[in-house]
Each structure stands twice: as structure tokens, then as C-alpha cells.
């Protein structure tokens, strides 16, 4: 299969979700653990560090999910529906925590005796759902399966620098790298580092991930899967960690955004992530529950995919950025919830105290005068720019329309090419699907808390470098950053990388978008951050009263 890169979000499921969500954000936000209101472009909202801790266990709860997973194979878990469920069934060597830090998971510790070696010491006595006990052999099998082209893993690029994976003790696995790679270690906290029982995968064969035993270790096991309707998870009594508070979790697939909101309002569903912005006001004022926003590591951008046309001149790309009414786009789209940005790397992806200065980036305010001047300097007045749009979701259509308006105001001829939803998802994997286009909208989240996780895209030959841009100096900086294990020192190199990337504007940024969560008054405990993609969040959900 054509793999979708592991850090990509919009490729398939995100865009499908965003059919239920209008895309935009607005002027600054406040991270507020206490949950007080913050003002952003005239709208009040806050980022909550968490929801209140549950007061006790609960028999079950129901969760609204905008789409049904195509598979629950951990190697092909690259997007919201799969990961939101799998994070509670399967576990990785490391764990991505609700505050977006990492800590030991199935590995009790990890050591680096030298820059090209990771040594994972495993927890003893960890049980798989089928009764087996986790060994080093299972870890070796699980990681090597990601590297096998026959698996079709969406995480295969994580292992590009792996030279060998070997059992070096009953509860010890050693990974040898071809060169230092800080990103490998970080990825062991997401689906790339998942550990499964080798015998369970081998017994299921080609049916693995479609039903029954997944051979995992998490706080829940896969229960009844009614295709097209729901998936149930059952509490695993043999879990090595803190037992889940709820005995059962029922995921209901509700593809219509209005129906999903109504389910939350009526109690047909107790909660859900990824709330459509059009529903924020209804849910917030309903009195039946609480609406939360949290750190998401998500940005909304226009992905430039053709440097041979009008957008090949960086002055035209800069003009489009300056002409885009990002604040207006944000207010209309995300109802004022979010942040206007001039960077494709989310602010929260940088280490504390290491965020590059805003002076390194273009201003966030609209400047039509300067934008028109750049178009004239580039000799681009009247030239055509073709941008994809699609009914796949308002995030796509609104951003495309906003750029069309911006381009028209500064003298460009911006054509919107409508693409069917299935064809739109092909833009992320098939060069032929991008023929005739200059750019397309993309909403993108990170799976690790590191800005390098997005800036690697512009390295020469990268799968997501759709424009085919190449700069040896940039590639050298990427290599240096990946080889640096100290996060603050790596961030300093990443700041240099960001300056080059954003000077080039190969992706034209619009906004940062927080994650959203609704819980009715019956339950609480779910994390507010995007950690729910890899952290066993459902195990923390329990009684609110």
C-alpha cells in the first residue's frame, strides 16, 4: 500500500472528521489550568490542563466517534479513529502523557550507552490480553514488523535509521542505529513503539486488526465490533497498571456532525473529542455537560505542491500570506477558538523557554499594500494559481476560499478546483493526483512534542515534500538536529531550520487549532490534550459525582 507518513493527519481521517468541523482559529490564547476564560480575537475560551479527576468507578460510558476505523492494526494506526480506540487497547515502550511529555511505558527504563544505541529494559510480569506474558521476543517481533514492507506500516519511516533490533536479555531489547536519531526515541511513545504478542498476530494472519484478540497489554480488550455501528472495549482484569475505572467503553460511529452533537446533548453519548466548532456554543450553553479545549499540536496550512507555476516565486507565496485575513478566517471558522500563526510548528511543540522569537516570522496582521507590491515585483499580476477544494470538510473549503479572496485582492487569478473526497485524500500519497494543482489545504498534527517532527518534511526527497524543494544547507541542519539528543540544544538548531522554512513558505500557515472535548455531567477524568491518540485516556474516565 502507499504509506501515509506517520506524522501526517490530514491525509485521510482528519479531513473526514473535519467534514464535521469548520477550520480556523483566532488571535492568542491563554493556557489556563484553572479553566478561566481567555480572550482571543473577541471570543472567550481557555485551554484546560485537564478535566476534574474522577471520583470513582463507573459501569460504562459511551463515546461519540465521527468515523469507523478501517483497521485496528497498530502498524496502520495513523489517524484519529484508530488511535483514539487503540490507545486504550495497545501500549508502547514509552508513554506520551497528558501534558505531552514522555515517560516509561512497557519499558521500565531506557538507556543510551552511546549516540547510536537505545537499550530498553522491559517491565516484568506484563500480561497480554490472551494470557501470555510479554518478553523481549515480542518487542523485537513488534518493532521488526513495522520495518517489513509487507506489513504496509504507516510508521515505517520511523525506522529508516535502524540498523538492528535484538533481544539482549530476557527483558532487554537493544536497538542499534545507523546514525544518531533523536526522533526514533521520541516515536517509541506513539504507535511506532507498540508491543504485541507475536503469536496473536501470527495466528490472525491477514485478518489481524479486524476483530478479536489484538494481542495487546492495555487496560481494555477489544470487545464486540458491530461493523458500521459501534466498537466495545472491556476492562482487562490482568492489566499491569492502574485498573480502568469503567467496566466498558462503547464507541458509537456517528458520521453526521449534527447527529453527533445531538447525541451529546441528549445523553445518547456521554462524551467525545473533536467537536465541530459550529457546536461549541450549543454545547457550552446546554447545561448538560462541559466543553474543554486543550493542547493539540495542530496547525492549518496551505500546502504548496508546485514550484514550476506561479507559486514558484517566493514573493508570490509571501504575498498570499500577507493578504490572507487569518484573523477573519479564524473567527468565522473556529468561532474564535484558536491562534493566528505565521509558523507551521505549533507553539507547544517547543521546549519551555526555547520558542523562537516572533521576529523570525512574518507578521500575523493582514497587509494588502505590501502583498500587492510583492505581486508587482514578481510580475505575477493576472497570473493563475490553482488551489484544491473539496466537500470533504469545511477546513478544506473555507481555507481554499479564503486564499482565493486573498489572491484576488492582490491581483492574482485564483482558481478553485473541486475534488471529490476520495480523490482529495489521494493528494497526500499520489503525485498524479496533484497534477494541475499549485496548492491544497492541509490540517496537520504532530505525534511527538518536537517542532522537528514537522520541519523534516522539507528535507530533500521526503515523502511529504510535495513541491520537491531541495536545499543542501537545510538538509544539513535537519541532520544536525536529529543527531542532537538534548532537547534545548536541538530546539536551537530547529529555530534555524524554522527560519529557512518559513522564509520559503512551502506551507503557508493560517492558524493553530486546539483540541476539543465534551463530557456530560455523569463522567470526568479524560485528558484534554491530543495525548489521547496514544495515552490510555479511557482508563481515567469515571464517575463525576
Coordinates of C-alpha atoms in Angstrom, one line a residue:
X1 CA 0.0 0.0 0.0
X2 CA 1.0 3.6 -0.3
X3 CA 2.1 4.6 3.2
X4 CA 0.8 7.7 4.7
X5 CA 3.6 9.3 6.7
X6 CA 3.3 8.8 10.4
X7 CA 3.2 12.4 11.3
X8 CA 0.5 13.3 8.8
X9 CA -3.0 14.0 9.9
X10 CA -5.0 15.4 7.0
X11 CA -4.2 12.5 4.7
X12 CA -7.3 10.5 5.4
X13 CA -9.2 10.6 8.7
X14 CA -8.6 14.2 9.7
X15 CA -10.1 15.6 6.6
X16 CA -13.0 13.2 7.1
X17 CA -13.5 14.4 10.7
X18 CA -13.3 18.0 9.6
X19 CA -16.3 17.4 7.4
X20 CA -17.9 17.9 10.8
X21 CA -15.6 20.8 11.8
X22 CA -15.1 24.2 10.4
X23 CA -11.5 25.0 10.3
X24 CA -9.9 28.2 11.7
X25 CA -8.5 29.7 14.8
X26 CA -8.1 33.3 16.1
X27 CA -5.8 35.7 17.8
X28 CA -3.9 34.5 21.0
X29 CA -5.0 32.1 23.7
X30 CA -4.2 31.5 27.3
X31 CA -3.2 28.2 28.8
X32 CA -5.2 28.1 32.0
X33 CA -5.1 25.1 34.2
X34 CA -7.9 26.6 36.3
X35 CA -10.2 26.8 33.4
X36 CA -10.9 30.5 33.4
X37 CA -11.8 32.4 30.3
X38 CA -9.3 33.9 28.0
X39 CA -9.9 36.4 25.2
X40 CA -8.9 35.6 21.7
X41 CA -10.0 37.9 18.9
X42 CA -13.1 38.8 20.8
X43 CA -14.1 35.3 21.8
X44 CA -13.6 33.8 25.2
X45 CA -12.1 30.4 25.7
X46 CA -9.3 28.7 27.6
X47 CA -7.0 25.8 27.4
X48 CA -7.5 23.4 30.3
X49 CA -4.7 21.3 31.5
X50 CA -7.1 18.5 32.4
X51 CA -10.6 17.7 33.4
X52 CA -11.5 17.1 37.1
X53 CA -10.2 13.7 38.4
X54 CA -12.9 11.0 38.6
X55 CA -14.4 10.4 42.0
X56 CA -15.0 6.7 41.5
X57 CA -15.6 3.8 39.1
X58 CA -18.5 3.5 36.7
X59 CA -20.1 0.6 34.9
X60 CA -19.7 2.0 31.4
X61 CA -19.7 5.1 29.2
X62 CA -20.5 5.8 25.6
X63 CA -18.2 7.8 23.3
X64 CA -19.1 9.6 20.1
X65 CA -16.7 9.0 17.2
X66 CA -17.0 10.7 13.8
X67 CA -15.9 7.7 11.8
X68 CA -15.3 3.9 12.0
X69 CA -11.7 2.7 11.9
X70 CA -10.8 0.7 8.8
X71 CA -8.5 -1.5 10.9
X72 CA -7.1 -1.7 14.4
X73 CA -3.8 -3.0 13.3
X74 CA -1.3 -0.9 15.3
X75 CA 1.1 -0.7 12.3
X76 CA -1.6 1.1 10.3
X77 CA -2.9 3.3 13.0
X78 CA -2.1 6.8 11.6
X79 CA -5.2 8.8 12.4
X80 CA -7.9 9.8 14.9
X81 CA -10.4 6.9 14.7
X82 CA -7.9 4.1 15.0
X83 CA -5.6 5.7 17.6
X84 CA -8.4 7.1 19.8
X85 CA -9.5 3.5 20.3
X86 CA -6.2 1.6 20.1
X87 CA -4.6 3.9 22.7
X88 CA -6.7 2.1 25.3
X89 CA -6.0 -1.4 24.0
X90 CA -2.4 -1.4 23.0
X91 CA 0.7 0.1 24.6
X92 CA 4.1 1.3 23.5
X93 CA 7.6 1.0 25.0
X94 CA 7.3 4.7 26.1
X95 CA 4.2 6.7 27.0
X96 CA 3.0 10.1 25.8
X97 CA 1.5 11.7 28.8
X98 CA -1.5 14.2 29.0
X99 CA 1.0 17.1 29.5
X100 CA 2.7 15.9 26.2
X101 CA 5.9 14.8 28.0
X102 CA 7.2 11.2 27.7
X103 CA 7.8 8.6 30.4
X104 CA 8.4 4.9 30.6
X105 CA 5.6 2.6 29.3
X106 CA 6.1 -1.1 28.7
X107 CA 9.8 -0.3 29.1
X108 CA 10.5 0.4 32.7
X109 CA 13.6 2.3 31.6
X110 CA 15.6 3.2 28.5
X111 CA 19.4 3.9 28.4
X112 CA 21.7 5.3 25.7
X113 CA 25.2 4.0 26.3
X114 CA 26.2 5.8 23.1
X115 CA 24.5 8.0 20.5
X116 CA 23.6 5.1 18.2
X117 CA 22.2 2.7 20.8
X118 CA 18.9 2.5 22.7
X119 CA 18.6 -0.2 25.4
X120 CA 15.1 -0.8 26.6
X121 CA 14.6 -2.7 29.9
X122 CA 11.1 -4.2 30.0
X123 CA 8.6 -4.4 32.8
X124 CA 8.4 -7.9 34.2
X125 CA 5.1 -9.8 34.5
X126 CA 3.2 -7.8 32.0
X127 CA 0.3 -9.9 30.6
X128 CA -1.2 -9.8 27.1
X129 CA -4.9 -10.0 26.7
X130 CA -4.7 -13.6 25.6
X131 CA -2.9 -14.6 28.8
X132 CA 0.7 -14.7 27.6
X133 CA 3.5 -12.8 29.3
X134 CA 5.4 -10.1 27.5
X135 CA 9.0 -11.0 26.6
X136 CA 11.8 -9.4 24.7
X137 CA 11.0 -11.6 21.8
X138 CA 7.6 -10.0 21.5
X139 CA 9.1 -6.5 21.4
X140 CA 11.6 -7.5 18.7
X141 CA 8.8 -9.0 16.7
X142 CA 6.6 -5.9 17.1
X143 CA 9.2 -3.4 16.0
X144 CA 10.6 -5.5 13.2
X145 CA 7.0 -6.0 11.8
X146 CA 6.9 -2.2 11.4
X147 CA 10.0 -2.4 9.2
X148 CA 8.7 -5.1 7.0
X149 CA 7.5 -3.6 3.7
X150 CA 4.9 -6.4 3.5
X151 CA 3.2 -5.0 6.6
X152 CA 2.4 -1.7 4.9
X153 CA 3.2 0.2 8.1
X154 CA 2.4 3.9 8.1
X155 CA 5.2 4.2 10.6
X156 CA 8.0 2.7 8.6
X157 CA 9.9 5.9 8.1
X158 CA 10.5 6.0 11.9
X159 CA 12.8 3.0 11.4
X160 CA 14.9 4.5 8.5
X161 CA 18.0 4.8 10.6
X162 CA 17.6 1.4 12.4
X163 CA 20.5 -1.0 11.8
X164 CA 19.3 -3.8 14.1
X165 CA 16.8 -4.7 16.8
X166 CA 17.9 -7.6 19.0
X167 CA 17.0 -9.4 22.3
X168 CA 19.9 -8.8 24.6
X169 CA 18.3 -10.3 27.7
X170 CA 15.0 -11.9 28.8
X171 CA 13.6 -8.4 29.4
X172 CA 16.0 -6.3 27.4
X173 CA 15.9 -5.1 23.8
X174 CA 18.7 -3.2 22.1
X175 CA 18.2 -1.0 19.1
X176 CA 21.3 -0.1 17.0
X177 CA 21.1 2.9 14.7
X178 CA 23.0 3.7 11.5
X179 CA 23.5 7.2 12.9
X180 CA 22.2 9.2 15.9
X181 CA 18.5 9.8 15.7
X182 CA 16.6 11.6 18.5
X183 CA 13.3 11.2 16.6
X184 CA 13.4 7.4 16.9
X185 CA 13.4 7.5 20.7
X186 CA 10.5 10.0 20.8
X187 CA 8.5 7.9 18.4
X188 CA 8.6 4.9 20.8
X189 CA 5.8 6.7 22.7
X190 CA 3.4 6.5 19.8
X191 CA 2.1 3.7 17.6
X192 CA 5.6 3.1 16.2
X193 CA 6.6 1.7 19.6
X194 CA 3.6 -0.6 20.1
X195 CA 4.3 -4.1 21.6
X196 CA 2.0 -7.0 20.7
X197 CA 2.1 -10.8 21.4
X198 CA 3.8 -12.3 18.4
X199 CA 1.7 -15.4 18.5
X200 CA -1.6 -13.5 18.3
X201 CA -0.5 -11.6 15.2
X202 CA 0.8 -14.7 13.5
X203 CA -2.4 -16.6 14.3
X204 CA -4.6 -13.9 12.9
X205 CA -2.6 -13.6 9.7
X206 CA -4.2 -11.2 7.2
X207 CA -7.2 -10.8 9.4
X208 CA -5.2 -9.2 12.2
X209 CA -6.7 -5.9 13.3
X210 CA -10.2 -6.6 12.0
X211 CA -11.7 -8.4 15.1
X212 CA -11.0 -10.5 18.1
X213 CA -7.7 -10.7 20.0
X214 CA -5.2 -8.0 19.1
X215 CA -2.5 -9.4 21.4
X216 CA -2.0 -6.2 23.4
X217 CA -1.4 -5.3 27.0
X218 CA -3.6 -2.2 27.7
X219 CA -6.3 -1.5 30.3
X220 CA -9.0 -2.6 27.8
X221 CA -9.5 -5.5 25.5
X222 CA -11.3 -5.4 22.2
X223 CA -14.9 -6.5 22.7
X224 CA -17.8 -6.6 20.3
X225 CA -17.3 -4.8 16.9
X226 CA -20.6 -4.2 15.1
X227 CA -19.5 -3.1 11.7
X228 CA -20.9 0.3 10.8
X229 CA -22.3 0.9 14.3
X230 CA -20.0 0.6 17.3
X231 CA -17.0 -0.9 19.0
X232 CA -17.0 -2.0 22.6
X233 CA -14.0 -2.2 24.9
X234 CA -14.0 -4.4 28.0
X235 CA -11.8 -3.7 31.1
X236 CA -8.8 -6.1 31.2
X237 CA -8.6 -7.6 34.8
X238 CA -5.0 -8.6 34.3
X239 CA -3.7 -5.1 33.5
X240 CA -0.2 -4.4 34.9
X241 CA -1.0 -0.8 35.7
X242 CA -3.8 1.1 37.5
X243 CA -7.1 -0.6 36.6
X244 CA -9.6 1.2 34.3
X245 CA -12.4 3.0 36.2
X246 CA -15.1 2.0 33.7
X247 CA -16.0 -1.6 33.1
X248 CA -16.9 -1.0 29.4
X249 CA -16.5 1.7 26.8
X250 CA -18.8 1.9 23.8
X251 CA -17.6 3.9 20.8
X252 CA -20.6 4.9 18.6
X253 CA -19.9 5.8 15.0
X254 CA -21.8 9.0 14.2
X255 CA -20.7 10.4 10.9
X256 CA -23.2 13.3 10.6
X257 CA -22.0 16.3 12.7
X258 CA -25.4 17.4 13.7
X259 CA -26.4 13.9 14.8
X260 CA -23.1 13.7 16.8
X261 CA -23.9 17.0 18.6
X262 CA -27.4 15.9 19.3
X263 CA -26.1 12.6 20.7
X264 CA -24.0 14.6 23.2
X265 CA -26.9 16.9 24.1
X266 CA -29.4 14.1 24.6
X267 CA -27.1 11.7 26.5
X268 CA -27.0 9.1 23.7
X269 CA -23.3 9.7 24.0
X270 CA -21.5 10.7 27.3
X271 CA -18.6 12.4 25.6
X272 CA -16.4 12.9 22.6
X273 CA -13.3 14.6 21.2
X274 CA -13.0 16.7 18.0
X275 CA -16.2 18.7 18.5
X276 CA -17.3 20.7 15.4
X277 CA -16.9 24.4 16.0
X278 CA -20.4 25.1 14.9
X279 CA -21.5 23.1 18.0
X280 CA -19.3 24.9 20.6
X281 CA -22.0 27.4 21.6
X282 CA -24.8 24.9 21.8
X283 CA -22.8 22.5 23.9
X284 CA -21.3 25.2 26.1
X285 CA -24.7 26.7 26.9
X286 CA -26.6 23.4 27.1
X287 CA -26.2 22.8 30.8
X288 CA -25.8 19.0 30.2
X289 CA -22.0 19.0 30.4
X290 CA -18.7 20.8 30.0
X291 CA -16.8 21.8 26.9
X292 CA -13.0 21.8 27.2
X293 CA -10.1 22.9 25.0
X294 CA -6.6 21.6 25.2
X295 CA -3.1 21.4 23.6
X296 CA -3.4 19.8 20.2
X297 CA -0.1 20.4 18.3
X298 CA -2.2 21.1 15.3
X299 CA -1.9 23.7 12.6
X300 CA -3.9 24.6 9.5
X301 CA -1.9 25.4 6.4
X302 CA -1.9 25.7 2.6
X303 CA 0.5 23.1 1.2
X304 CA 2.3 24.3 -1.9
X305 CA 2.8 21.4 -4.2
X306 CA 4.1 23.0 -7.4
X307 CA 7.1 25.3 -7.7
X308 CA 7.0 25.3 -11.5
X309 CA 4.0 27.6 -11.7
X310 CA 3.0 31.0 -10.2
X311 CA 3.8 29.9 -6.7
X312 CA 7.4 29.0 -7.7
X313 CA 8.3 32.7 -6.9
X314 CA 8.6 33.0 -3.1
X315 CA 7.4 36.6 -3.4
X316 CA 4.0 35.3 -4.5
X317 CA 3.9 32.9 -1.6
X318 CA 4.7 35.7 0.8
X319 CA 2.1 37.9 -0.8
X320 CA -0.6 35.3 -0.2
X321 CA 0.4 35.0 3.4
X322 CA 0.2 38.8 3.9
X323 CA -3.0 39.1 2.0
X324 CA -4.8 36.3 3.9
X325 CA -7.2 37.6 6.5
X326 CA -6.1 35.0 9.1
X327 CA -7.9 36.6 11.9
X328 CA -11.2 36.8 10.0
X329 CA -10.8 33.2 8.7
X330 CA -10.2 32.1 12.3
X331 CA -13.2 34.0 13.8
X332 CA -15.6 32.7 11.1
X333 CA -14.3 29.1 11.1
X334 CA -13.4 28.1 14.6
X335 CA -15.7 30.6 16.3
X336 CA -12.7 32.4 17.8
X337 CA -11.1 29.4 19.4
X338 CA -7.5 29.2 18.3
X339 CA -4.5 31.2 17.4
X340 CA -3.4 33.1 14.2
X341 CA 0.1 32.0 13.3
X342 CA 2.9 32.5 10.9
X343 CA 4.5 29.2 11.7
X344 CA 3.6 25.6 10.8
X345 CA 5.2 24.3 14.1
X346 CA 2.8 24.6 17.0
X347 CA 4.0 26.7 19.9
X348 CA 3.5 23.9 22.3
X349 CA 5.9 21.7 20.4
X350 CA 8.9 23.7 21.5
X351 CA 10.6 23.1 24.9
X352 CA 9.8 25.6 27.6
X353 CA 11.8 28.8 27.2
X354 CA 13.0 27.8 23.7
X355 CA 10.3 29.1 21.5
X356 CA 11.9 31.2 18.7
X357 CA 11.1 34.9 18.7
X358 CA 8.2 36.1 16.7
X359 CA 10.5 38.5 14.9
X360 CA 11.8 35.4 13.0
X361 CA 8.4 35.1 11.3
X362 CA 6.1 37.2 9.1
X363 CA 3.6 39.4 11.0
X364 CA 0.2 37.9 11.6
X365 CA -1.7 41.0 10.6
X366 CA -3.1 41.3 7.1
X367 CA -1.1 43.7 4.9
X368 CA -2.6 44.1 1.4
X369 CA -0.4 47.0 0.4
X370 CA 2.8 45.1 0.9
X371 CA 1.2 42.0 -0.6
X372 CA 0.3 43.9 -3.8
X373 CA 3.8 45.3 -4.0
X374 CA 5.3 41.8 -3.9
X375 CA 3.0 40.6 -6.7
X376 CA 4.0 43.5 -8.9
X377 CA 7.7 42.9 -8.1
X378 CA 7.3 39.3 -9.1
X379 CA 5.5 40.2 -12.3
X380 CA 2.6 37.9 -11.2
X381 CA -0.3 40.3 -11.7
X382 CA -3.1 38.4 -13.6
X383 CA -1.3 35.0 -13.3
X384 CA -3.2 31.9 -12.3
X385 CA -2.9 29.9 -9.1
X386 CA -5.0 26.7 -8.8
X387 CA -6.0 25.5 -5.3
X388 CA -7.8 22.3 -4.5
X389 CA -11.1 22.5 -2.6
X390 CA -13.4 19.6 -1.6
X391 CA -16.7 18.9 0.1
X392 CA -14.6 16.6 2.4
X393 CA -14.8 19.3 5.0
X394 CA -15.1 23.0 5.8
X395 CA -11.5 23.1 6.9
X396 CA -10.7 22.5 3.2
X397 CA -13.3 24.6 1.6
X398 CA -13.0 27.6 3.9
X399 CA -9.3 27.8 3.7
X400 CA -9.4 27.5 -0.1
X401 CA -12.0 30.2 -0.4
X402 CA -10.0 32.5 2.0
X403 CA -6.9 32.1 -0.2
X404 CA -9.0 32.8 -3.3
X405 CA -10.3 36.0 -1.8
X406 CA -6.8 37.0 -0.7
X407 CA -5.2 36.3 -4.1
X408 CA -8.0 38.1 -6.0
X409 CA -7.5 41.2 -3.8
X410 CA -3.8 41.5 -4.8
X411 CA -4.1 40.8 -8.5
X412 CA -3.8 37.1 -8.9
X413 CA -6.3 34.9 -10.6
X414 CA -7.1 32.1 -8.1
X415 CA -9.0 29.1 -9.4
X416 CA -10.5 26.6 -7.1
X417 CA -10.6 23.0 -8.4
X418 CA -13.2 20.9 -6.6
X419 CA -12.1 17.4 -5.9
X420 CA -14.2 14.5 -4.6
X421 CA -13.4 13.4 -1.0
X422 CA -11.8 10.1 -2.1
X423 CA -9.7 11.9 -4.6
X424 CA -8.7 14.6 -2.1
X425 CA -7.2 12.1 0.3
X426 CA -5.1 10.8 -2.6
X427 CA -3.4 14.2 -2.8
X428 CA -1.3 13.1 0.2
X429 CA 0.1 9.9 -1.4
X430 CA -0.2 10.1 -5.2
X431 CA 1.8 12.6 -7.2
X432 CA -0.6 12.1 -10.2
X433 CA -3.5 13.3 -8.0
X434 CA -1.7 16.6 -7.5
X435 CA -1.2 17.3 -11.2
X436 CA -2.7 20.6 -12.3
X437 CA -2.6 22.0 -8.7
X438 CA -0.4 24.6 -7.2
X439 CA -1.6 24.1 -3.6
X440 CA -4.1 22.4 -1.3
X441 CA -5.3 22.9 2.3
X442 CA -3.8 20.6 5.0
X443 CA -4.6 20.3 8.7
X444 CA -1.6 18.7 10.4
X445 CA -0.9 17.4 13.9
X446 CA 2.3 16.2 15.5
X447 CA 2.7 12.8 17.2
X448 CA 5.7 13.9 19.2
X449 CA 6.3 17.1 21.1
X450 CA 9.1 18.4 18.9
X451 CA 9.0 21.0 16.1
X452 CA 11.4 18.9 14.1
X453 CA 8.5 16.5 13.7
X454 CA 7.1 18.8 11.1
X455 CA 10.2 20.6 9.6
X456 CA 11.7 17.3 8.5
X457 CA 9.1 17.4 5.7
X458 CA 11.1 19.8 3.6
X459 CA 14.2 17.6 3.6
X460 CA 15.2 16.6 0.1
X461 CA 13.2 13.6 -1.0
X462 CA 11.0 13.4 2.0
X463 CA 7.6 11.7 1.3
X464 CA 5.7 14.8 2.3
X465 CA 7.9 17.3 0.4
X466 CA 5.3 17.5 -2.3
X467 CA 6.8 20.5 -4.0
X468 CA 10.1 18.7 -4.5
X469 CA 12.0 21.6 -2.8
X470 CA 15.7 21.0 -2.1
X471 CA 18.4 22.9 -0.1
X472 CA 21.6 21.2 0.9
X473 CA 22.1 23.7 3.8
X474 CA 18.6 22.9 5.1
X475 CA 19.2 19.1 4.9
X476 CA 22.4 19.5 6.8
X477 CA 20.6 21.4 9.6
X478 CA 17.9 18.7 9.8
X479 CA 20.7 16.0 10.1
X480 CA 22.3 18.1 12.9
X481 CA 19.0 18.5 14.8
X482 CA 18.1 14.8 14.5
X483 CA 21.5 13.9 15.9
X484 CA 21.2 16.2 18.9
X485 CA 19.6 14.5 21.9
X486 CA 19.5 17.5 24.2
X487 CA 16.0 19.0 23.6
X488 CA 17.0 22.6 24.2
X489 CA 20.1 22.3 22.0
X490 CA 18.0 20.6 19.4
X491 CA 15.4 23.4 19.6
X492 CA 18.2 26.0 18.9
X493 CA 19.0 24.2 15.7
X494 CA 15.3 23.8 14.9
X495 CA 14.9 27.5 15.2
X496 CA 17.4 28.0 12.4
X497 CA 15.5 25.4 10.4
X498 CA 12.2 27.2 11.0
X499 CA 13.6 30.5 9.8
X500 CA 14.6 28.9 6.5
X501 CA 11.4 27.0 6.1
X502 CA 9.2 30.0 6.9
X503 CA 11.2 32.3 4.7
X504 CA 10.5 29.8 1.9
X505 CA 6.8 29.4 2.8
X506 CA 6.4 25.9 1.2
X507 CA 3.5 25.6 3.5
X508 CA 1.5 28.9 4.1
X509 CA 0.3 28.8 7.7
X510 CA -3.1 30.1 8.9
X511 CA -3.8 29.0 12.4
X512 CA -3.2 26.8 15.4
X513 CA -6.2 24.8 16.5
X514 CA -6.7 23.4 20.0
X515 CA -8.3 20.0 20.6
X516 CA -11.8 20.0 21.9
X517 CA -13.6 17.7 24.3
X518 CA -17.2 17.4 25.7
X519 CA -18.1 15.5 28.8
X520 CA -21.6 15.2 30.2
X521 CA -22.2 15.6 33.9
X522 CA -22.0 11.9 34.6
X523 CA -18.3 11.4 33.7
X524 CA -15.0 13.1 34.1
X525 CA -11.2 12.4 34.0
X526 CA -10.4 12.4 30.3
X527 CA -7.3 14.4 29.3
X528 CA -7.9 17.5 27.2
X529 CA -4.7 17.3 25.1
X530 CA -4.0 15.4 21.9
X531 CA -2.3 12.7 24.0
X532 CA -5.5 10.7 23.7
X533 CA -4.1 9.4 20.4
X534 CA -1.5 7.3 22.3
X535 CA -2.3 7.6 26.0
X536 CA -4.9 5.2 27.6
X537 CA -7.3 8.1 28.3
X538 CA -10.4 6.0 28.7
X539 CA -9.0 4.3 31.8
X540 CA -9.0 7.6 33.6
X541 CA -12.7 8.2 32.9
X542 CA -15.0 7.6 35.8
X543 CA -17.9 9.0 37.9
X544 CA -18.1 12.7 38.2
X545 CA -20.4 12.6 41.2

